[in-house]
PDB file of C-alpha atoms in Angstrom:
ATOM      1  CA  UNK A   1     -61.895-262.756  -4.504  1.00  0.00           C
ATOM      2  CA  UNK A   2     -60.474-260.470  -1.685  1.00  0.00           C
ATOM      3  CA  UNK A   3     -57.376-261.856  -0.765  1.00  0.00           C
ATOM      4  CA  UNK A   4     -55.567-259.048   1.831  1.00  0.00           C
ATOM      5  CA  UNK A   5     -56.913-257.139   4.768  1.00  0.00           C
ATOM      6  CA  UNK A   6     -56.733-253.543   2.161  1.00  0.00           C
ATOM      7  CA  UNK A   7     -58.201-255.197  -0.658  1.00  0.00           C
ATOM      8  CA  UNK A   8     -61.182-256.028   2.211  1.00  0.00           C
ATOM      9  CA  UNK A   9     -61.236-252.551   3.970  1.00  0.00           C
ATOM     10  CA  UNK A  10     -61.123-250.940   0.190  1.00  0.00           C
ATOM     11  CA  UNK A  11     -64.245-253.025  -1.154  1.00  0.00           C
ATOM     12  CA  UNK A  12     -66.099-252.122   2.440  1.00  0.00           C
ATOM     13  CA  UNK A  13     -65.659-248.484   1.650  1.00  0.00           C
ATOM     14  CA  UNK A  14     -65.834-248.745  -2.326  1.00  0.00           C
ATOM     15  CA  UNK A  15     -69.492-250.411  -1.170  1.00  0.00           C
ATOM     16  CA  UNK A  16     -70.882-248.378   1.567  1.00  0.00           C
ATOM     17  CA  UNK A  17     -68.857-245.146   1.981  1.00  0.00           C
ATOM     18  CA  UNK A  18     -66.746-244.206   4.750  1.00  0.00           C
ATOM     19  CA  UNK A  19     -68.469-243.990   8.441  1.00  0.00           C
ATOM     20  CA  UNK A  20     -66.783-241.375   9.281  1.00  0.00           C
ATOM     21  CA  UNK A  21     -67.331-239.566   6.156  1.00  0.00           C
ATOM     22  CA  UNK A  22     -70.908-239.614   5.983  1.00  0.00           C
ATOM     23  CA  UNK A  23     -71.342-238.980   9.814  1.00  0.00           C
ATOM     24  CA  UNK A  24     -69.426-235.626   8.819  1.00  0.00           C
ATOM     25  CA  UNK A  25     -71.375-234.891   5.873  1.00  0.00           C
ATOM     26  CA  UNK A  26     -74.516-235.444   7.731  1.00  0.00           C
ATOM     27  CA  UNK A  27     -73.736-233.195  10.455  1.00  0.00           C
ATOM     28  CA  UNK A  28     -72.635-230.329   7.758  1.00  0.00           C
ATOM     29  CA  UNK A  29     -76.346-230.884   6.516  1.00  0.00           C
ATOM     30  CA  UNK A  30     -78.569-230.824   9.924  1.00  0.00           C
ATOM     31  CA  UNK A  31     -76.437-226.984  10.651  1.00  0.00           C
ATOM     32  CA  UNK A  32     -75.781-226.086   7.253  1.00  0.00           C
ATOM     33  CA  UNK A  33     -77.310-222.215   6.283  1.00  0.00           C
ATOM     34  CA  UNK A  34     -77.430-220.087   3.252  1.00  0.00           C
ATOM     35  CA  UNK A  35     -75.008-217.232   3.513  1.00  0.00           C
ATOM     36  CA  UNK A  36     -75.585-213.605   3.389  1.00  0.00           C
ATOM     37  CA  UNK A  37     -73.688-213.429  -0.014  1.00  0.00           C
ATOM     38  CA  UNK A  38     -74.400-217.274  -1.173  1.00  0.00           C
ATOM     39  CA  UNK A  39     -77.340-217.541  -4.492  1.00  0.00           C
ATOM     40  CA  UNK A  40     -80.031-219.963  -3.750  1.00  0.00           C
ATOM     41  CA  UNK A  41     -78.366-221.901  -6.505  1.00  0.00           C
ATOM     42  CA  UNK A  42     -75.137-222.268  -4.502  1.00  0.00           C
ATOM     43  CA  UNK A  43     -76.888-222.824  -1.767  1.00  0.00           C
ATOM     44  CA  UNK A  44     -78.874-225.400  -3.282  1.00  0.00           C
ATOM     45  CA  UNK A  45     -76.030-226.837  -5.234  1.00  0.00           C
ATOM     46  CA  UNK A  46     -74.279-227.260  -1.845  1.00  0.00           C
ATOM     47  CA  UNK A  47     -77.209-229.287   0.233  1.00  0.00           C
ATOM     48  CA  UNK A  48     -77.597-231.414  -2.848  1.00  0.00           C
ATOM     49  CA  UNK A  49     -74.355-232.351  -3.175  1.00  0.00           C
ATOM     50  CA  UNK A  50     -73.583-232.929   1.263  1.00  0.00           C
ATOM     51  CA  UNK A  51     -77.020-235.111   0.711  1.00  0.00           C
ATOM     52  CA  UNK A  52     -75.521-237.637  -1.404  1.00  0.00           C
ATOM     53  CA  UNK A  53     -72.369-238.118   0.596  1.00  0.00           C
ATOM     54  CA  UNK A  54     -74.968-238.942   3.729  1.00  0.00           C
ATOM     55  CA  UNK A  55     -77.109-241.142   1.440  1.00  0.00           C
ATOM     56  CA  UNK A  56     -77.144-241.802  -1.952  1.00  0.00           C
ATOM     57  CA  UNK A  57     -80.284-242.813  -2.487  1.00  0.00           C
ATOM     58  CA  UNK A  58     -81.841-240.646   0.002  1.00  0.00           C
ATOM     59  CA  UNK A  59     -85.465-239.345  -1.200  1.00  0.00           C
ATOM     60  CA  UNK A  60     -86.356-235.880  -3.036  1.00  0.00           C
ATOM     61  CA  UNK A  61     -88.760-235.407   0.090  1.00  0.00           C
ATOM     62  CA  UNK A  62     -86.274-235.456   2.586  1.00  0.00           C
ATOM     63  CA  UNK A  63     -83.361-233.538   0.745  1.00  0.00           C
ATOM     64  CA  UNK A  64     -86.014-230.714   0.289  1.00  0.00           C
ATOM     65  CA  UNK A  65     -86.844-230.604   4.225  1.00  0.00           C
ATOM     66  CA  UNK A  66     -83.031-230.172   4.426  1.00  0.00           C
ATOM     67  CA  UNK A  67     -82.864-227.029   1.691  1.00  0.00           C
ATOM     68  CA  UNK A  68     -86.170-225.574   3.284  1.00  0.00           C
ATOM     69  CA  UNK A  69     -84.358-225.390   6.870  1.00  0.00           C
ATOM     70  CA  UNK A  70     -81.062-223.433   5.783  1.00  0.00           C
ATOM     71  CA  UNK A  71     -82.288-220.650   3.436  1.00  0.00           C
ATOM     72  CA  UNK A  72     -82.116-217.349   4.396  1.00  0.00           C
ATOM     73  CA  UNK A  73     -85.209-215.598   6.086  1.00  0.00           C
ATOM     74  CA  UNK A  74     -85.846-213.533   3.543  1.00  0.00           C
ATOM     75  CA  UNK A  75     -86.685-216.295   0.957  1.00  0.00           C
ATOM     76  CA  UNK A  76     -88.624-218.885   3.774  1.00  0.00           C
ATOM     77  CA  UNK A  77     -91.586-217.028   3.905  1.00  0.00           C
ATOM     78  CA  UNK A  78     -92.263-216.784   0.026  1.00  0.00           C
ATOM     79  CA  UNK A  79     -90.900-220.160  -0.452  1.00  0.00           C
ATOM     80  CA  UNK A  80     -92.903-221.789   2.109  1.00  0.00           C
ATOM     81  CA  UNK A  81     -96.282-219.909   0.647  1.00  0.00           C
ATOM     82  CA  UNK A  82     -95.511-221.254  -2.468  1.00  0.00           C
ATOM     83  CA  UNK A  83     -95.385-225.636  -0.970  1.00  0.00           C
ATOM     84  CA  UNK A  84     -92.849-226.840  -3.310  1.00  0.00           C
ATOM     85  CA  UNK A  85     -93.358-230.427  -3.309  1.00  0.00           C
ATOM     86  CA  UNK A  86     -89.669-231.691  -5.125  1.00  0.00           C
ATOM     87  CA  UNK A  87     -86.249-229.803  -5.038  1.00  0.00           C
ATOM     88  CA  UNK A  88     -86.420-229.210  -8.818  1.00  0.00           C
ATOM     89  CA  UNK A  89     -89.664-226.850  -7.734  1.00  0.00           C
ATOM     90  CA  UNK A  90     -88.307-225.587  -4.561  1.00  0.00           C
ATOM     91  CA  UNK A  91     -85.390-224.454  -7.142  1.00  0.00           C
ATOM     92  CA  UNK A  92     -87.560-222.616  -9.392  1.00  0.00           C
ATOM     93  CA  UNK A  93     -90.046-221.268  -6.659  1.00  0.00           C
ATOM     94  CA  UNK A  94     -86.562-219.844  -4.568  1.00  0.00           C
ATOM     95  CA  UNK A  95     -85.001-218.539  -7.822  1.00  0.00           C
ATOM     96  CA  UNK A  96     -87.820-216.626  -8.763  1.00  0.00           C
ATOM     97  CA  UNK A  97     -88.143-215.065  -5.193  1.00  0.00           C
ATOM     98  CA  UNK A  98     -84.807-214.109  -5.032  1.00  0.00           C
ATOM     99  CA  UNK A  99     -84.500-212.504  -8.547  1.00  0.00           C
ATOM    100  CA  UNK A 100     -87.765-210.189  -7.424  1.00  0.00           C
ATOM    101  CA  UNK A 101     -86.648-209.280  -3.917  1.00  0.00           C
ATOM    102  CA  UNK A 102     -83.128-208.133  -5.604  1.00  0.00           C
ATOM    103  CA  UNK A 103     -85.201-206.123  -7.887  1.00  0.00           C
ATOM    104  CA  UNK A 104     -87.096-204.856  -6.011  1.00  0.00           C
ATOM    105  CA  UNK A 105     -83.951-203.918  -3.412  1.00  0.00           C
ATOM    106  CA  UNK A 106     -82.224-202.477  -6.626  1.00  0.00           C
ATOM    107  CA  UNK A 107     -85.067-200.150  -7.386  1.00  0.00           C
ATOM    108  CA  UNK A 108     -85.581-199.070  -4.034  1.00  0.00           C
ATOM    109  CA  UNK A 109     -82.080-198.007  -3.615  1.00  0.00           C
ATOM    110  CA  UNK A 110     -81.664-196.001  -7.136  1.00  0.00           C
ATOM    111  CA  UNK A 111     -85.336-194.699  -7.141  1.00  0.00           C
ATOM    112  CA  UNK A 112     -85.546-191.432  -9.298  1.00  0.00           C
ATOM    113  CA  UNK A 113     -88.446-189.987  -7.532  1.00  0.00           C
ATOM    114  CA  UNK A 114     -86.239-189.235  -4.346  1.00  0.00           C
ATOM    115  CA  UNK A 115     -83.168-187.542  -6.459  1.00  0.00           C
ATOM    116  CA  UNK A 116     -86.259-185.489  -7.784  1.00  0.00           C
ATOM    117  CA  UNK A 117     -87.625-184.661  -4.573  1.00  0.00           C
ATOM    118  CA  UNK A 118     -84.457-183.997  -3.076  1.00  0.00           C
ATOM    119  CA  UNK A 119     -83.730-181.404  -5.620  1.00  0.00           C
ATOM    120  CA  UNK A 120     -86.547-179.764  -6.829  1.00  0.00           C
ATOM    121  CA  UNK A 121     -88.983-179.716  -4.073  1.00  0.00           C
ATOM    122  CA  UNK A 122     -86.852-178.900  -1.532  1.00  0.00           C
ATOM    123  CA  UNK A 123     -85.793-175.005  -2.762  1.00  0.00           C
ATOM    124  CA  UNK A 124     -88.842-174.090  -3.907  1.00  0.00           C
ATOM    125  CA  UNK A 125     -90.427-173.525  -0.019  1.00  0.00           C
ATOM    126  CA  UNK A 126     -87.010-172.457   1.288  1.00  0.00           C
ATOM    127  CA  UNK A 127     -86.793-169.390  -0.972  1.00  0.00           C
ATOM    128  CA  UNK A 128     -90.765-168.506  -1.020  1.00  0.00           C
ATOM    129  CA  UNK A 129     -91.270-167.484   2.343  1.00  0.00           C
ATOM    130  CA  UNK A 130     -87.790-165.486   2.545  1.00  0.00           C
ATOM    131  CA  UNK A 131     -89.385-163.852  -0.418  1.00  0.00           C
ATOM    132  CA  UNK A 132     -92.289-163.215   1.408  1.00  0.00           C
ATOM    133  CA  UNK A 133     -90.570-162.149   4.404  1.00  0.00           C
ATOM    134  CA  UNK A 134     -88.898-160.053   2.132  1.00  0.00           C
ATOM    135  CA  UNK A 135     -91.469-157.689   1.231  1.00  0.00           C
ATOM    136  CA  UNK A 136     -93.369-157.892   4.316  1.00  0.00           C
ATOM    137  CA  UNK A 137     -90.248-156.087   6.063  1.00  0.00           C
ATOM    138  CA  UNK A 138     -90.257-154.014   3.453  1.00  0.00           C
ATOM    139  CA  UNK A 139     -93.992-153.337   3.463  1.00  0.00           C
ATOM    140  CA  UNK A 140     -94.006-153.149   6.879  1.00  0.00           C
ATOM    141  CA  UNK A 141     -90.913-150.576   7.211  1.00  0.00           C
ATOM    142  CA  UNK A 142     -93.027-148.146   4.671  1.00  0.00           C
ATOM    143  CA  UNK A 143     -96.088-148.358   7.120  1.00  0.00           C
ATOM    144  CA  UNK A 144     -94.223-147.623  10.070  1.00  0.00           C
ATOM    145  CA  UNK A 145     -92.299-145.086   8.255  1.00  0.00           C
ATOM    146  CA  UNK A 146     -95.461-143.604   7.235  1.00  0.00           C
ATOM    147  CA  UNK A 147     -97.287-143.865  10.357  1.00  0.00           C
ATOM    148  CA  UNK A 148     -94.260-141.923  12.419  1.00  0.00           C
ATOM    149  CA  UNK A 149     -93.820-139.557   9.613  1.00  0.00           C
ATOM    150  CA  UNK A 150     -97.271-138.654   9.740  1.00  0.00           C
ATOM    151  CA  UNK A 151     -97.329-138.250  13.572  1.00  0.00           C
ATOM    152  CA  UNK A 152     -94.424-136.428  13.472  1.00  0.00           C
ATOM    153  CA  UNK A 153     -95.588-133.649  10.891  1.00  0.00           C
ATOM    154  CA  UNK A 154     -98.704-133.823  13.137  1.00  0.00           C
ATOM    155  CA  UNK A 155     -96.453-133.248  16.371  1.00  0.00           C
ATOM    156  CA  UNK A 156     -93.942-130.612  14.184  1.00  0.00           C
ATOM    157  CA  UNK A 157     -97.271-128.619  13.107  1.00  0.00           C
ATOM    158  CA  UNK A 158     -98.833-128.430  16.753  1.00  0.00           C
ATOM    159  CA  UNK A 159     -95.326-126.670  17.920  1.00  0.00           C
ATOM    160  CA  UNK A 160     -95.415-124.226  15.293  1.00  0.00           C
ATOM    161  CA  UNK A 161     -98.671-122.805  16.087  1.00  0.00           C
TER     162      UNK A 161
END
């Protein structure tokens, strides 16, 4: 038997939770977002947790509207595709999305093919046509050697006669 004005305000909020509490908690839920930096299982452990301090007994369908709205960009679209129809499978699908889009970021960033590229490919036309170039001069400094050698003996031997 409640006997004191505490011992009734403590039973009120030992029954249904603090007012105040769960008005905060639900308004960290309706604006809460997945960081740039946060998993999808932090993420996930955090909406799960904020939607039992707004209800308790509140249903898998509407804690899983509430997880869909806050993930990042990146993961709605695949997630979405997917139709996860409970939060345990919404935490599979989004764990599996994000563990391929990091590996696929990883091996995007550290791909072999362009440190190959980069250093083999590259040279290879750069010192071709100087080579080229090369003995074109050359070639054609013989030909116009030749050419004014030839019309000079030709002028030189016209003089002399």
């Amino acid at each position: 038997m409640i006997k004191t004005w505490s011992s009734f305000t403590e039973a009120v909020t030992h029954a249904f939770g603090s007012t105040k509490a769960q008005q905060l908690a639900f308004e960290q839920l309706k604006w809460y977002k997945q960081t740039v930096n946060q998993s999808i299982t932090q993420y996930y452990d955090k909406i799960i947790e904020v939607c039992k301090k707004v209800d308790s007994a509140m249903p898998d369908s509407l804690k899983l509207k509430y997880l869909m709205v806050g993930i990042k960009n990146s993961l709605k679209m695949h997630v979405t595709l997917q139709d996860p129809k409970t939060t345990d499978v919404f935490l599979s699908i989004t764990r599996r999305v994000e563990d391929t889009l990091s590996l696929t970021s990883s091996n995007n960033d550290m791909h072999p093919d362009h440190i190959t590229i980069n250093a083999v490919t590259h040279p290879k036309p750069l010192t071709q046509p100087f080579t080229q170039q090369k003995s074109l001069k050359n070639l054609n400094k013989t030909h116009f050697n030749n050419y004014h050698l030839n019309n000079f003996a030709q002028i030189t031997h016209i003089l002399h006669e």
